[in-house]
Coordinates of C-alpha atoms and ligand atoms in Angstrom, one line a residue:
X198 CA -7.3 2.4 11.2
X199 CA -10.4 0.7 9.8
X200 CA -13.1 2.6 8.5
X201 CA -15.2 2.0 11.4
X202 CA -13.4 3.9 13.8
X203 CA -12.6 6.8 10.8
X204 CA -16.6 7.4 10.7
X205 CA -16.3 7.3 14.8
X206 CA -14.3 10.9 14.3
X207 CA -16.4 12.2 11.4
X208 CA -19.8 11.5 13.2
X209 CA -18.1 12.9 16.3
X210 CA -16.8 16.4 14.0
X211 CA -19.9 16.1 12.3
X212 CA -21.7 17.1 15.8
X213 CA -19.0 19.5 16.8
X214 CA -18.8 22.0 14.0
X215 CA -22.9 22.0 14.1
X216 CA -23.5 20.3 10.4
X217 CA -21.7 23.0 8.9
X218 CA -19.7 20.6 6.6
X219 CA -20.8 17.5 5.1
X220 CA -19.9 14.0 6.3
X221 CA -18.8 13.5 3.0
X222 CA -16.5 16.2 3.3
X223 CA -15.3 15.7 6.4
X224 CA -14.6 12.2 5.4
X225 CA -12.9 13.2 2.7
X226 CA -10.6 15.7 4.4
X227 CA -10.0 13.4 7.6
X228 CA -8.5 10.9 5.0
X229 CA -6.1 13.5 3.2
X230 CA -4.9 14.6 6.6
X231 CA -4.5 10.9 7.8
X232 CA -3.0 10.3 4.9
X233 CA 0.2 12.3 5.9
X234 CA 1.0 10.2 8.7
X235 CA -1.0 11.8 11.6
X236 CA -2.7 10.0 14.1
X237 CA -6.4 10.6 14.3
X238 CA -6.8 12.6 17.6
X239 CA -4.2 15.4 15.9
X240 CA -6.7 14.7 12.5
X241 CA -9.7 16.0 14.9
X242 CA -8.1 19.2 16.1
X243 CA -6.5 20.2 13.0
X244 CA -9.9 19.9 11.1
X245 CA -11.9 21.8 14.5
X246 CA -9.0 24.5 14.6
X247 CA -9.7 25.0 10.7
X248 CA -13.4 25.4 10.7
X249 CA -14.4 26.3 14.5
X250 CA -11.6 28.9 15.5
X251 CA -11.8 30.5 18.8
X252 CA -14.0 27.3 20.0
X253 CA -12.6 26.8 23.6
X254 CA -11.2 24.0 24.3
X255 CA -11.5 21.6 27.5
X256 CA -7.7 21.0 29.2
X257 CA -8.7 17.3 28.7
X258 CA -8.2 18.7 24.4
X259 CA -5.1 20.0 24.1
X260 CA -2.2 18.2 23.1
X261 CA 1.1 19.4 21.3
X262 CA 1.9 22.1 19.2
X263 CA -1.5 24.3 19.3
X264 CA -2.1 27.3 18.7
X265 CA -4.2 30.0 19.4
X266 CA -5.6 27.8 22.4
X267 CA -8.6 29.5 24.1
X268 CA -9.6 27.7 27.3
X269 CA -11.0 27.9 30.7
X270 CA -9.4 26.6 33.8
X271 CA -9.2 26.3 37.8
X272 CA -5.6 27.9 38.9
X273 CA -4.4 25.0 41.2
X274 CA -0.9 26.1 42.0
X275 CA 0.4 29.4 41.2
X276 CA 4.1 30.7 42.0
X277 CA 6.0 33.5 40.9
X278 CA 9.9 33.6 40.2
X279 CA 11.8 36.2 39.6
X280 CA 15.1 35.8 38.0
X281 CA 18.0 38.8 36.8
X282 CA 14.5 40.7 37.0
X283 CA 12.8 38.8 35.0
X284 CA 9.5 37.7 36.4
X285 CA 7.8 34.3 35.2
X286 CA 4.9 33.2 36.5
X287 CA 4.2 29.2 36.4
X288 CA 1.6 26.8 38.0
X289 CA -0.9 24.4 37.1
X290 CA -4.6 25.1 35.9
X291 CA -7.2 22.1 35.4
X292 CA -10.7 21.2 34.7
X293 CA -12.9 18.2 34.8
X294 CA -11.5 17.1 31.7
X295 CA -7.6 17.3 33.1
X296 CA -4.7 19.8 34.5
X297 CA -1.8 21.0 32.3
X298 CA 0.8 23.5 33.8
X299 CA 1.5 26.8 32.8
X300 CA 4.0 29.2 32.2
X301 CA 4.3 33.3 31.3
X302 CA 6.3 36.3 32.1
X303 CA 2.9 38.2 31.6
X304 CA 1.1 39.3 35.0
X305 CA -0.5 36.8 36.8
X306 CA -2.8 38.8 39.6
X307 CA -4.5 35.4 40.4
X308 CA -4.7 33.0 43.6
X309 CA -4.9 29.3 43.8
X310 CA -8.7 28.1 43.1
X311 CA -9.7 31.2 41.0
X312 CA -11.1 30.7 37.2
X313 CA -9.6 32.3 34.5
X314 CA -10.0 32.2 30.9
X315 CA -7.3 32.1 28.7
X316 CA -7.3 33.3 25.2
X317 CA -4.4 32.8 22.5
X318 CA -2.1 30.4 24.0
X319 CA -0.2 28.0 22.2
X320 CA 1.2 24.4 23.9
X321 CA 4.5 22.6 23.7
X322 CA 6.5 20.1 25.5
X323 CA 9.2 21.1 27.8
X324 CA 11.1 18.6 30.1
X325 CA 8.6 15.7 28.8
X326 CA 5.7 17.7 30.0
X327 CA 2.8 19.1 28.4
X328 CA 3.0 23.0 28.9
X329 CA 0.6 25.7 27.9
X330 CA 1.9 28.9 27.3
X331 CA 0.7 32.5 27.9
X332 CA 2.2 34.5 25.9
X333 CA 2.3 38.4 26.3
X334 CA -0.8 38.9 23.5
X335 CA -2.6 36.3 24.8
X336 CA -5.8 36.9 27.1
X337 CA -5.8 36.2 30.9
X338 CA -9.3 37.2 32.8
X339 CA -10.6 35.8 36.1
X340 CA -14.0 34.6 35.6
X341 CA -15.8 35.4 39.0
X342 CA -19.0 33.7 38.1
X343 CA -17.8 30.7 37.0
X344 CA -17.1 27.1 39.0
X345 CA -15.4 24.5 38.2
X346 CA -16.0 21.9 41.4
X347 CA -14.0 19.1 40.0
X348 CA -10.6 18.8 38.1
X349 CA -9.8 15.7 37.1
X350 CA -5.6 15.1 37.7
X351 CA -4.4 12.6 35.3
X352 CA -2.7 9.7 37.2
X353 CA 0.8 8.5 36.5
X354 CA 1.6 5.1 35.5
X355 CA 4.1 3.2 38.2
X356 CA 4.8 -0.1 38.3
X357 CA 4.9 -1.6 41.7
X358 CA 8.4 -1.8 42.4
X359 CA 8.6 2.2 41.4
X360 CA 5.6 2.7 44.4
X361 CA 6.8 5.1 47.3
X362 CA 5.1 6.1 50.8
X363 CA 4.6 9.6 49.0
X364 CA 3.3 8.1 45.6
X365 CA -0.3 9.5 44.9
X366 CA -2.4 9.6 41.8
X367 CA -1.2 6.0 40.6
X368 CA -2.1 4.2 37.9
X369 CA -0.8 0.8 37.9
X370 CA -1.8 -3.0 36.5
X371 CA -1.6 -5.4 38.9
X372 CA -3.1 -9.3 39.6
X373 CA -4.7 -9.9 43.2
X374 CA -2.2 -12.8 44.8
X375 CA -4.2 -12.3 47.5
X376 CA -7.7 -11.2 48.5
X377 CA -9.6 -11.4 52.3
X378 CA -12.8 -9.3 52.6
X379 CA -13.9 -8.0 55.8
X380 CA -16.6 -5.3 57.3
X381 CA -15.4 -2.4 59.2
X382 CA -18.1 0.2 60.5
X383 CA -20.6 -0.9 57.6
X384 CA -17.3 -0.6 54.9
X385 CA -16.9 -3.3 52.7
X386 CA -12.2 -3.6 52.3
X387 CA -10.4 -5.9 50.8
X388 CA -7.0 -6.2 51.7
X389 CA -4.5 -8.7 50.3
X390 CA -1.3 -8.7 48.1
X391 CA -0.9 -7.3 44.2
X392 CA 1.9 -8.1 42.3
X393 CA 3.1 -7.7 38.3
X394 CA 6.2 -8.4 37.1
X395 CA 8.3 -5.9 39.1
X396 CA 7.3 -6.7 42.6
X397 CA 4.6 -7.6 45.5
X398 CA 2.8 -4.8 47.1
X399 CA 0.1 -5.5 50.3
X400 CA -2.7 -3.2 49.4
X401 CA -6.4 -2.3 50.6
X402 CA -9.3 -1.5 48.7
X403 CA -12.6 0.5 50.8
X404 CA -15.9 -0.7 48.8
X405 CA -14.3 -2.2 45.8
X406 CA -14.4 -5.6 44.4
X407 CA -11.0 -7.2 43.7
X408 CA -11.1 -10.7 43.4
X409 CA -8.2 -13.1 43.8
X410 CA -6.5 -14.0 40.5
X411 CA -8.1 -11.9 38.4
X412 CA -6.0 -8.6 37.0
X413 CA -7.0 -5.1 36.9
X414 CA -5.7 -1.6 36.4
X415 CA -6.0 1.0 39.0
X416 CA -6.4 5.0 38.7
X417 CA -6.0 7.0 41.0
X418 CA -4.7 5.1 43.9
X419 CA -2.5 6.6 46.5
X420 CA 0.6 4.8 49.0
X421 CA 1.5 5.2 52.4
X422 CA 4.3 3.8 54.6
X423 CA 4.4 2.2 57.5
X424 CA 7.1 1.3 60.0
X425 CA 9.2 1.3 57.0
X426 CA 7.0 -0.6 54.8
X427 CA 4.9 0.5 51.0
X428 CA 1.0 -0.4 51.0
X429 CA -1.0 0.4 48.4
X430 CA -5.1 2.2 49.4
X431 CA -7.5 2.1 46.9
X432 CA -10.6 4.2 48.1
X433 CA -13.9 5.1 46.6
X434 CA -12.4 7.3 44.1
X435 CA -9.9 5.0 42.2
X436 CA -11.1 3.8 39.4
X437 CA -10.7 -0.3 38.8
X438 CA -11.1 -1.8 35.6
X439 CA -11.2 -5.6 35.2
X440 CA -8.5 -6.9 32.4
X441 CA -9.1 -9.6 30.4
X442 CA -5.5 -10.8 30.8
X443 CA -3.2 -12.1 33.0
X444 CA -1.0 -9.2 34.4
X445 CA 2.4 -11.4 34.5
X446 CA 4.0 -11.8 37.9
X447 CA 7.6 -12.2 39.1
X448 CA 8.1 -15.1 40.8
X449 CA 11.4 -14.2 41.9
X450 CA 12.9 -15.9 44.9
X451 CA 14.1 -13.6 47.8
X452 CA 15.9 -15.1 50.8
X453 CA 14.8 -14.1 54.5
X454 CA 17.8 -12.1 55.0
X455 CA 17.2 -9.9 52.1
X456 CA 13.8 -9.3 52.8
X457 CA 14.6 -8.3 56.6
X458 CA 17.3 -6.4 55.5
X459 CA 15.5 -3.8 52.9
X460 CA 12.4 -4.1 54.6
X461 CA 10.2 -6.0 51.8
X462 CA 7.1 -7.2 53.3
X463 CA 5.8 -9.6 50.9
X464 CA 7.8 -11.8 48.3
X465 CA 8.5 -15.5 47.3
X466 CA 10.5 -18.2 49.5
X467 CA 12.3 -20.9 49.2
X468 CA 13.0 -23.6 52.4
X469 CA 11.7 -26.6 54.4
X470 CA 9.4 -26.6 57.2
X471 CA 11.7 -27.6 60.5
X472 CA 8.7 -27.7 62.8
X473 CA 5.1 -27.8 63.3
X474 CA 4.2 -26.2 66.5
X475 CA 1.6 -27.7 69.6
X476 CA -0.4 -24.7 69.1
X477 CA -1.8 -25.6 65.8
X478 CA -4.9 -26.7 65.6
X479 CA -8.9 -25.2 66.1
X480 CA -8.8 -21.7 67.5
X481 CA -12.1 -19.7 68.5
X482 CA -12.1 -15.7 67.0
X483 CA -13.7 -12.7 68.2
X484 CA -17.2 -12.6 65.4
X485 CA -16.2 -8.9 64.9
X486 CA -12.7 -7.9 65.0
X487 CA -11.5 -11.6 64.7
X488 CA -9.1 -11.4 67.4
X489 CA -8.0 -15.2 68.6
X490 CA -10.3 -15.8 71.9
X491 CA -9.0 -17.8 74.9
X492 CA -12.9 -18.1 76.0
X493 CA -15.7 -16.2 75.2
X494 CA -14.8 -12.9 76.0
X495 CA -13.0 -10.2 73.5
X496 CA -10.9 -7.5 75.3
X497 CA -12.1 -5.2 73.1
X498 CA -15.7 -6.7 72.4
X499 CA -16.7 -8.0 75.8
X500 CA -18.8 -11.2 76.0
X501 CA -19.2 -12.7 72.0
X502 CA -20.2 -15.8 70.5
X503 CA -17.0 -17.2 68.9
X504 CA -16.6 -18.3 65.5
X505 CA -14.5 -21.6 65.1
X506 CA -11.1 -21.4 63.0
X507 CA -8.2 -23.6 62.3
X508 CA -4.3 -22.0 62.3
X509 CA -1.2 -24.0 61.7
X510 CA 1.8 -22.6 62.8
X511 CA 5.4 -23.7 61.6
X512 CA 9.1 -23.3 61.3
X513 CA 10.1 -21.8 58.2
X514 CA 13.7 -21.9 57.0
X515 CA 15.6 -21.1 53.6
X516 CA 19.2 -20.9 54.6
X517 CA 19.4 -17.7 55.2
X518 CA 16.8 -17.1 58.6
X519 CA 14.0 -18.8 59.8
X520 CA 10.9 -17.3 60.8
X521 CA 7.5 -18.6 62.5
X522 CA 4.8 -19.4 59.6
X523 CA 1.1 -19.4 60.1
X524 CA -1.1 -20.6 57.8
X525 CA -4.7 -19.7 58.0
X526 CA -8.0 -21.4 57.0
X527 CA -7.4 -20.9 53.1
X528 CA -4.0 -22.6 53.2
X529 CA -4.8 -25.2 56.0
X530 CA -7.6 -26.5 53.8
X531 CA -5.3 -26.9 50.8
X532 CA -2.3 -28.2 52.6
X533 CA -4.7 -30.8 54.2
X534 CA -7.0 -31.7 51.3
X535 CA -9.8 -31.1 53.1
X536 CA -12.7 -28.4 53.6
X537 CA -13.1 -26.5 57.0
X538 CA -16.3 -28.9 57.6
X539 CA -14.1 -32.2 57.1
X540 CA -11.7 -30.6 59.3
X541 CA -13.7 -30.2 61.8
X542 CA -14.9 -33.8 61.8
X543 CA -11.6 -35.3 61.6
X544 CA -11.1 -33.3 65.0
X545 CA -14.2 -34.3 66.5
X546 CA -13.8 -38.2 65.2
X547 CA -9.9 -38.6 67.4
X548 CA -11.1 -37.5 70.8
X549 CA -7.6 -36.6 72.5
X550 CA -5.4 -36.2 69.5
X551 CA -3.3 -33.4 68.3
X552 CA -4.6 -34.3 65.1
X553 CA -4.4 -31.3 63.3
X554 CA -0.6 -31.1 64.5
X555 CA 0.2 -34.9 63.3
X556 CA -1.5 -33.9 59.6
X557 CA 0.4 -30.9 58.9
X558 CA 3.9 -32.7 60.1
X559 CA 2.5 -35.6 57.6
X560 CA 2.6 -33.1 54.7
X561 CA 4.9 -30.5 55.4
X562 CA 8.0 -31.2 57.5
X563 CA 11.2 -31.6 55.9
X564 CA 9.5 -30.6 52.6
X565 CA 10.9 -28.1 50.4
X566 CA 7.9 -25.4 49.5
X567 CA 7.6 -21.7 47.9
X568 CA 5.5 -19.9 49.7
X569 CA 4.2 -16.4 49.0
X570 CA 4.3 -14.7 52.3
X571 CA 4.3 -11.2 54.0
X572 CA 7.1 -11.2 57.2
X573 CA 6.4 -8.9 60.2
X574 CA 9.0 -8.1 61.6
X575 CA 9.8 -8.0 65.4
X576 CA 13.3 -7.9 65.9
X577 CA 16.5 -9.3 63.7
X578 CA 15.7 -12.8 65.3
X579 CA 12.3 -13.5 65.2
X580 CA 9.2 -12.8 62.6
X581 CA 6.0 -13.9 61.6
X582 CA 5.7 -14.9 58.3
X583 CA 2.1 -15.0 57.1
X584 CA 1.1 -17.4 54.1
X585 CA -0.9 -16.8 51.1
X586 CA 0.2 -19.3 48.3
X587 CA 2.5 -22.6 48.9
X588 CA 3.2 -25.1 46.4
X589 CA 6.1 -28.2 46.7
X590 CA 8.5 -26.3 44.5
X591 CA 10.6 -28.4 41.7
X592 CA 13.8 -30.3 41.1
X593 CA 16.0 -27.5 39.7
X594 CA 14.8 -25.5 42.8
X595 CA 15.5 -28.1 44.9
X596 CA 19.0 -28.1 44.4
X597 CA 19.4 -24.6 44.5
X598 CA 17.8 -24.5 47.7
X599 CA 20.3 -27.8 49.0
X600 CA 22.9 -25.8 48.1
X601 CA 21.6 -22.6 50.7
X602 CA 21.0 -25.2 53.3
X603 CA 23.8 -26.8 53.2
X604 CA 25.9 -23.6 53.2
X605 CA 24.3 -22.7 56.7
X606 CA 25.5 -25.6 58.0
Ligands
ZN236 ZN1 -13.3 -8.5 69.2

C-alpha cells in the first residue's frame, strides 16, 4: 500500500469524524494499525468505531466481526421458525448501500418493506455469509417516517458455465464473440454470443453498447431458459464496465452429438463442408423485422421496400452429425474476400450464374474449418447451425478430425 492511497483513507476519516483529530494523527494511527497486518478497509472502521461510536453505519459498511453496529435498513424477507420452542426470527434487511441477512430469537413484530433501525448488533460469518446479529439488548424500532426506495443487492459472481435459467443478480466477465445490433420499438439490443474460459452463452443487451471483441464485466444481469436452452439479458439496470483485457476464452472443441445431446446452443466445431446448397446467394429482407422476402410484401409488414442481403447455406459435418450451416453477410464477406458492394457487382457482372454458389464451393467444400456456431434444433436429424467465426483450422486438428471422419465411415 503506497502512501498515496494511505492519505486516500486519512483524508476520507479526516471528513468523517468532522476534523476532530488531526491528519497527522490519523496518519499516524492508520499506520500502527496497518502495521499489524490489517487491511485498510478494517483500518477505517476500527479508527471510526474508536472515535465516532454510535455513528450508524450504511449496510454497504459492515463487514466482519463488529460490534455495537447501529444501522438502518429496509426488511426485505422476514420469516419466523420456531424450533423445540425456541423462536428465531431471520430475513434479510438492505439499503442503497447493500443487503446483509439477519438473525435473532428477539421479537421481530415487522413485515417485509418496513424500516427499522437497529441498535447494538454485532456481525459474523456463518455458512460463508455475512450475518448481522440482533441480539436480545440490542435495539429494534420501526421507523414509520423513513424511506428507503432503493436497496442495492450485491450481485454474485458466476462464471458462464455455472449460469442457470433461474440465475439472477450476476456478475460475470465475459468477451463479446459475437455482436448484431438491431431496433425494436425505438430499443437499441444487441444480441450475440459471450464466452470466457468456461463456456459460450447467447446473450441480449436492451440500450447497451457491447462491441464485438472487446471484454467487459457485467452486474446485475439476470438468465432465462428457453426450450431447454441458457441466454443471458442484460437490461437497463446492469451495470457494464469495459476491461482493458482480454477475458480468455475456451476454444474447446465439442462434436454435434454432444451438443444435441445436452442441449448446448453455442460452442466450437470441427468438420468439412459436404455441400453448398442452390439457395445461396442474394436474398431480399423485410427493412423492419428482417424476415427473408419472396417479393415485396412482409406477412407481418405488408407491402416494404426490401433491403438486399447475401446467405450461404452449407453442409456441415464433424463425424459425429451434420447439420445445415448458414452464413450471413459478416461471414460471406470474409469467406469470399470481398465487401457486400463487390459482391454485389460480381453478381451483377455474370448475368445467369450461380455465382455466389460456385465461390463458396471454390473456398469451402471439402475444407476442414472451426466454426463458432449456435445449433437450433428441430429434431435428432436435422438443425440449423448458424455461424459467427470460421477459420481453416490447423494440422494437429486436422488429424484429429480424419480420425472422427473416418470412424463414421
Ligand atoms: Zn417484416
Amino acid at each position: 500500500m503506497d502512501d498515496k492511497e494511505i492519505e486516500k483513507y486519512v483524508e476520507d476519516l479526516y471528513k468523517e469524524l468532522d476534523g476532530k483529530i488531526s491528519k497527522e494523527e490519523l496518519r499516524k494511527i492508520f499506520n500502527i494499525w496497518l502495521s499489524y497486518n490489517y487491511s485498510p478497509e478494517k483500518v477505517k472502521e476500527k479508527i471510526l468505531q474508536k472515535y465516532k461510536p454510535g455513528r450508524i453505519l450504511k449496510i454497504g459498511e459492515i463487514k466482519e466481526e463488529m460490534k455495537n453496529i447501529n444501522t438502518v435498513g429496509k426488511i426485505l424477507t422476514i420469516k419466523l421458525t420456531e424450533k423445540d420452542g425456541r423462536r428465531t426470527y431471520s430475513g434479510i434487511i438492505g439499503d442503497e448501500t447493500g443487503t446483509i441477512p439477519f438473525t435473532t430469537s428477539r421479537e421481530m413484530p415487522f413485515k417485509k418493506g418496513d424500516v427499522v433501525r437497529i441498535t447494538n448488533g454485532y456481525s459474523g460469518y456463518f455458512k460463508d455469509k455475512l450475518r448481522l446479529y440482533i441480539q436480545q439488548n440490542s435495539g429494534v424500532e420501526k421507523l414509520d417516517n423513513y424511506k428507503i426506495e432503493r436497496v442495492q443487492t450485491v450481485p454474485s459472481k458466476y462464471t458462464i458455465d455455472k449460469i442457470e435459467g433461474k440465475s439472477r443478480n450476476i456478475e460475470t466477465k465475459m468477451r463479446i464473440l459475437y455482436a448484431e445490433e438491431r431496433e425494436t420499438n425505438g430499443k437499441k439490443r444487441v444480441s450475440g454470443i459471450a464466452g470466457d474460459n468456461t463456456g459460450t452463452i447467447p446473450f441480449t443487451a436492451w440500450n447497451k453498447k457491447l462491441e464485438e471483441g472487446k471484454s467487459y464485466i457485467v452486474k446485475g444481469a439476470y438468465a432465462r431458459e428457453f426450450k431447454g436452452k441458457i441466454y443471458l439479458t442484460i437490461d437497463e439496470n446492469t451495470e457494464i464496465l469495459e476491461l482493458n483485457e482480454d477475458v480468455p476464452v475456451n476454444e474447446k472443441i465439442i462434436t454435434l452429438q454432444e451438443a444435441i445431446k445436452s442441449g448446448i446452443a453455442t460452442g466450437w466445431f470441427e468438420g468439412i463442408f459436404l455441400e453448398v446448397s442452390d439457395d445461396s446467394g442474394l436474398i431480399a429482407r423485410c427493412p423492419v423485422c428482417r424476415k427473408i422476402l419472396k417479393g415485396t410484401e412482409c406477412p407481418e409488414h405488408g407491402k416494404v421496400t426490401p433491403i438486399n442481403d447475401v446467405i450461404g447455406k452449407a453442409t456441415f459435418d464433424d463425424g459425429t452429425a451434420s447439420g445445415k450451416v448458414i452464413f450471413l453477410r459478416n461471414e460471406m464477406e470474409s469467406i469470399l474476400q470481398k465487401n457486400f458492394e463487390e459482391i454485389l457487382k460480381m453478381v451483377v457482372s455474370t448475368p445467369g450464374i450461380p455465382v455466389i454458389k460456385e465461390e463458396l464451393e471454390k473456398r469451402i467444400l471439402l475444407k476442414p474449418y472451426r466454426i463458432l456456431g449456435k445449433l437450433s434444433v428441430k429434431d435428432q436429424n436435422f438443425f440449423n447451425i448458424t455461424i459467427f467465426e470460421i477459420k481453416p483450422i490447423g494440422n494437429k486438428e486436422l488429424s484429429e478430425l480424419k480420425e472422427r471422419l473416418m470412424g463414421m465411415v
